[in-house]
PDB file of C-alpha atoms in Angstrom:
ATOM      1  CA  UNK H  29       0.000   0.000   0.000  1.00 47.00           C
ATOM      2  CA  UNK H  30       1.037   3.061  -1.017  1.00 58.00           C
ATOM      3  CA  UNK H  31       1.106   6.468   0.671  1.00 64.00           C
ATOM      4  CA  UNK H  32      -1.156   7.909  -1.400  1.00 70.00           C
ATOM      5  CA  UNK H  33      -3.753   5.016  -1.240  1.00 74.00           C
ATOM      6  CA  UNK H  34      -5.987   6.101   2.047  1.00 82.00           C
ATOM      7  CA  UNK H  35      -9.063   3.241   1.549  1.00 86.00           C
ATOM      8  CA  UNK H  36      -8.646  -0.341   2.656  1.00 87.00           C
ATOM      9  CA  UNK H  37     -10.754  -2.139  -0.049  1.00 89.00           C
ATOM     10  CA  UNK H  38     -13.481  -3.083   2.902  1.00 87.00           C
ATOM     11  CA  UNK H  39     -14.029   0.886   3.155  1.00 86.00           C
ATOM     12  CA  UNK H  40     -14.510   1.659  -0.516  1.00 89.00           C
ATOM     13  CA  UNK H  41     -16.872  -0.646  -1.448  1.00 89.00           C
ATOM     14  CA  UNK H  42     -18.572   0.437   1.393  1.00 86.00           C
ATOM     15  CA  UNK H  43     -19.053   4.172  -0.374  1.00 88.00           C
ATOM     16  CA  UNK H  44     -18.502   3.117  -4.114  1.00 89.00           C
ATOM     17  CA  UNK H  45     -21.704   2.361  -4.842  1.00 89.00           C
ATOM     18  CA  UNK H  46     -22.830   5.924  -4.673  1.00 88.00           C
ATOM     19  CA  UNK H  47     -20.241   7.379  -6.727  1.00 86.00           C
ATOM     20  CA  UNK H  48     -20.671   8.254 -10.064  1.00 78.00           C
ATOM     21  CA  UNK H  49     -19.758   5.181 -12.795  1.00 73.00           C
ATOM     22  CA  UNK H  50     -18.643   5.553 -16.130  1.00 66.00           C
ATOM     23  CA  UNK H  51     -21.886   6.599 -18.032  1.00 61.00           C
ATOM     24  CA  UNK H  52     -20.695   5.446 -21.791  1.00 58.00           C
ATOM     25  CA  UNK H  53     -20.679   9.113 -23.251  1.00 62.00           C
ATOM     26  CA  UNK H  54     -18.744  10.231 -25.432  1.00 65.00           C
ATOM     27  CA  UNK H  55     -15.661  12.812 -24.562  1.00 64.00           C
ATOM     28  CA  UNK H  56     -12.791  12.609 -22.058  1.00 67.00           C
ATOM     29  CA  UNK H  57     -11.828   8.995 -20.218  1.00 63.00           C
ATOM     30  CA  UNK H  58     -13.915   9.078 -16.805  1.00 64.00           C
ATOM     31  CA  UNK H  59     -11.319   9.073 -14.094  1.00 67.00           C
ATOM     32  CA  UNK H  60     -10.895   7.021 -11.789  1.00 79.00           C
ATOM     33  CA  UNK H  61     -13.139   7.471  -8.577  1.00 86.00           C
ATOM     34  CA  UNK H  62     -11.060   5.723  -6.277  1.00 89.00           C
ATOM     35  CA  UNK H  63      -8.146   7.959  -6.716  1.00 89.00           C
ATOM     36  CA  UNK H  64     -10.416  10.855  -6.960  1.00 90.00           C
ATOM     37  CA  UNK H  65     -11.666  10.188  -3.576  1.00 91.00           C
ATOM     38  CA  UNK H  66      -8.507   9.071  -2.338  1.00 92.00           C
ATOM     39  CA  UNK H  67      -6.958  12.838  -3.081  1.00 93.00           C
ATOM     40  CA  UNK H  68      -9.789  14.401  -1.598  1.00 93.00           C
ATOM     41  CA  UNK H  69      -9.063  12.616   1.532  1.00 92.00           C
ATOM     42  CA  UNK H  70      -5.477  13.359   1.394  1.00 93.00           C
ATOM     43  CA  UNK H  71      -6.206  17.108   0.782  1.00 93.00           C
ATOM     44  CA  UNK H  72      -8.278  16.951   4.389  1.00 90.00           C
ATOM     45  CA  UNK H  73      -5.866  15.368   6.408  1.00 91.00           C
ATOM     46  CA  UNK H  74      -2.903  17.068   5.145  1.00 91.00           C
ATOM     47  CA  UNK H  75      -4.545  20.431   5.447  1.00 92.00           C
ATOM     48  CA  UNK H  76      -3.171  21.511   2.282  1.00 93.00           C
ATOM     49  CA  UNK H  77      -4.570  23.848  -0.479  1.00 94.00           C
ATOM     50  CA  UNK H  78      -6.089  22.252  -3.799  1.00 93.00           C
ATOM     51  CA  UNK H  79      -3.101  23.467  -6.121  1.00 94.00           C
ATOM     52  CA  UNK H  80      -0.832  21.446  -3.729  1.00 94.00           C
ATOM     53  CA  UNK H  81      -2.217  18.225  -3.937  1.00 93.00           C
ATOM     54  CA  UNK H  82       0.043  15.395  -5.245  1.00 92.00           C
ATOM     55  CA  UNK H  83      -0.236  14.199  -8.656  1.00 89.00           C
ATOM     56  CA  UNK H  84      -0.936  11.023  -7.876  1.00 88.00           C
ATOM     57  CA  UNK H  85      -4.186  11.397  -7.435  1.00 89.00           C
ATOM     58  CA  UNK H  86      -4.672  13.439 -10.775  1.00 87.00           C
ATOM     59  CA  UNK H  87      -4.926  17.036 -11.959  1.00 90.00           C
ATOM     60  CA  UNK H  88      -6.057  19.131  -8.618  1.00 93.00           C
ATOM     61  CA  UNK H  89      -9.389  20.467 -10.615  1.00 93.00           C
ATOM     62  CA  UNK H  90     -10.596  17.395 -11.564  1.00 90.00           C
ATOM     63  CA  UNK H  91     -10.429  16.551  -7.764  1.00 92.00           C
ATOM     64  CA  UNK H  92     -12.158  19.347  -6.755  1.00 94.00           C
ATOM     65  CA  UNK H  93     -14.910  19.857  -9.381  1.00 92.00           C
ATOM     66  CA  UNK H  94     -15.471  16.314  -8.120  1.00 91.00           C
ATOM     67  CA  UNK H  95     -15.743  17.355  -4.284  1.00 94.00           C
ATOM     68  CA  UNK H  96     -17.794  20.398  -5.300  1.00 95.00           C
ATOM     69  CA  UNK H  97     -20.015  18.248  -7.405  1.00 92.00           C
ATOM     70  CA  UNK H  98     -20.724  15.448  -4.819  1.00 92.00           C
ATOM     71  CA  UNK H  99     -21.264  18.162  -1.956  1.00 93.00           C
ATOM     72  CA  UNK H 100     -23.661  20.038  -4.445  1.00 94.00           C
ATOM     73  CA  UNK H 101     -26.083  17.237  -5.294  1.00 91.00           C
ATOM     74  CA  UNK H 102     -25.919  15.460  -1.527  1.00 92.00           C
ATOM     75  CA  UNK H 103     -23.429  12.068  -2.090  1.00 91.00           C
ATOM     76  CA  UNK H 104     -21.253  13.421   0.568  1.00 92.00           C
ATOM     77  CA  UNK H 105     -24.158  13.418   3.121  1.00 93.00           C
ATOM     78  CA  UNK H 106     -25.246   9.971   1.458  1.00 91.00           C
ATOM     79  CA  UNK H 107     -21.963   8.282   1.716  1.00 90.00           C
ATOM     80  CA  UNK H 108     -21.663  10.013   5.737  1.00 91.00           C
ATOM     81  CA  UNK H 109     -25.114   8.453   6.394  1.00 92.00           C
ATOM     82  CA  UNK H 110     -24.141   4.786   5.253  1.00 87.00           C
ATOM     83  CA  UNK H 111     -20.589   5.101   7.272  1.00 87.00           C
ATOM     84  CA  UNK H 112     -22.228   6.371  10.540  1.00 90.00           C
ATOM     85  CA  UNK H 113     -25.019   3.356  10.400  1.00 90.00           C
ATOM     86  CA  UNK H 114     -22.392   0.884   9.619  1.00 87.00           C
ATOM     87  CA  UNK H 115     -20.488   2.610  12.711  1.00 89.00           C
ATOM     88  CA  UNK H 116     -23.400   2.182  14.897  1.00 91.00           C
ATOM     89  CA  UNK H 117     -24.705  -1.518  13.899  1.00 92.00           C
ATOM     90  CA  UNK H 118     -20.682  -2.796  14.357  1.00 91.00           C
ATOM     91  CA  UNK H 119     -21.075  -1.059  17.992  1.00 90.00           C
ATOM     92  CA  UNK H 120     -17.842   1.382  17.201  1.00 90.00           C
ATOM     93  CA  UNK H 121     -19.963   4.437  18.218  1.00 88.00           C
ATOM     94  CA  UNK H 122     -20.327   5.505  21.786  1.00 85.00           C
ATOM     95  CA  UNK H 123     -23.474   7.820  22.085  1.00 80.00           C
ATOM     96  CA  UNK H 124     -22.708   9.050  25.286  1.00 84.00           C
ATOM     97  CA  UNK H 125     -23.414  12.953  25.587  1.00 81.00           C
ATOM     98  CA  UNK H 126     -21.150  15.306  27.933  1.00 78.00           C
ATOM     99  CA  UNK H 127     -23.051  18.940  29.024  1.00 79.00           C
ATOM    100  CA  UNK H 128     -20.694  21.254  30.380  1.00 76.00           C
ATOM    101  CA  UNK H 129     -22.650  23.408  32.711  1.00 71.00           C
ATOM    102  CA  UNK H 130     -19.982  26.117  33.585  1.00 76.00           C
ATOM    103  CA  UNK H 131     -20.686  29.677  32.633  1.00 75.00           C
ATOM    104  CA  UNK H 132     -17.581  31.896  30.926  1.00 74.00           C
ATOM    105  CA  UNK H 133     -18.151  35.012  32.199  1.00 74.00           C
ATOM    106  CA  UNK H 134     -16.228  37.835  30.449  1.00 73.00           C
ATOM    107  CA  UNK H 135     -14.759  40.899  32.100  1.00 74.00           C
ATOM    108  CA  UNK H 136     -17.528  44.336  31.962  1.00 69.00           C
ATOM    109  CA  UNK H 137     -14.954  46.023  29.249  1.00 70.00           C
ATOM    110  CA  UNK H 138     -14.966  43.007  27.088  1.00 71.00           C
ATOM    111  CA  UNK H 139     -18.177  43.784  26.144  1.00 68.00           C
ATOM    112  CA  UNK H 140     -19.679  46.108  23.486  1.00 71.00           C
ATOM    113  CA  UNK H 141     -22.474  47.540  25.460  1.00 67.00           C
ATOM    114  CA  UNK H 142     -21.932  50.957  26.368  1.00 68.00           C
ATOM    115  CA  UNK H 143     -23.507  51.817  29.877  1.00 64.00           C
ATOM    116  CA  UNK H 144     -24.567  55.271  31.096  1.00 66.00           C
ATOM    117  CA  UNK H 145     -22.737  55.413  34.363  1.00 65.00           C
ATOM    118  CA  UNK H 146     -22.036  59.171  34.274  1.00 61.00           C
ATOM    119  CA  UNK H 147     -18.432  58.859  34.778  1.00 60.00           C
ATOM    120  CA  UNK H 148     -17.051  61.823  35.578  1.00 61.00           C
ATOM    121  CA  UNK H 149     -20.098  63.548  36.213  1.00 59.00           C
ATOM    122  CA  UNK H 150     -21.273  61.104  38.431  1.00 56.00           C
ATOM    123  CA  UNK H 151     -18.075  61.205  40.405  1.00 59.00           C
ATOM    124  CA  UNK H 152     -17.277  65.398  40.854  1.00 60.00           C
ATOM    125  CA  UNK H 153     -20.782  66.676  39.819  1.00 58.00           C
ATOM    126  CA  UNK H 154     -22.264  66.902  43.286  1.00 57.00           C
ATOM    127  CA  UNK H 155     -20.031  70.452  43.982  1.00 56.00           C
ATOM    128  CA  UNK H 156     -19.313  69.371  46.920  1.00 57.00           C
ATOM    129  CA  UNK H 157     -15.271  69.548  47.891  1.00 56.00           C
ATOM    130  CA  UNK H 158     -13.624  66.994  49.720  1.00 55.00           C
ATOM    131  CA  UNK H 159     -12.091  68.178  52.843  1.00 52.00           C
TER     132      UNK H 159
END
């Protein structure tokens, strides 16, 4: 296994079946998904920008017109579903909740609210003189 290949073959056939498949059209050679996937995996663990994505996994557009595409028409949330009930029926998902009920209180200055204390006026306005 390479570097560059991020899916044991258990996981993608798991989410290949709602990828696009080669629809017999005429044009450019459909590329392959695997990769396609693979590199936008890579690009979201590494952290890196599109342009910098090895060419391993093909030119960096294709790979993202492929991300945008799959976000756009709801595979993404598809493929998520299927992974997170597969999770869940293997028992690798703990449900358990944590509420934090602590309260961050910030400092009176942090805020934007402006408050009419007076200030000055409040503090020497009376006329009276200290002795």
């Amino acid at each position: 296994m390479s570097r560059f290949q991020l899916l044991s073959d258990d996981q993608w056939a798991l989410i290949a079946p709602f990828l696009p498949s080669r629809t017999g059209r005429q044009g450019r050679p459909f590329s392959d998904a695997r990769a396609i996937v693979e590199g936008i995996i890579y690009r979201y663990r590494c952290g890196i920008a599109w342009r910098d994505l090895p060419r391993e996994f093909g030119p960096w557009q294709t790979v993202w017109r492929w991300h945008r595409n799959l976000a756009g028409d709801g595979t993404w949330d598809q493929i998520h579903q299927r992974l997170l009930a597969a999770a869940d029926r293997d028992g690798k998902i703990g449900w358990t909740v944590s509420v934090d009920s602590s309260i961050a209180r910030a400092h009176q200055h942090a805020t934007n609210v402006t408050r009419p204390t007076g200030g000055w006026i409040e503090l020497h306005g009376s006329g009276r003189r200290a002795a």
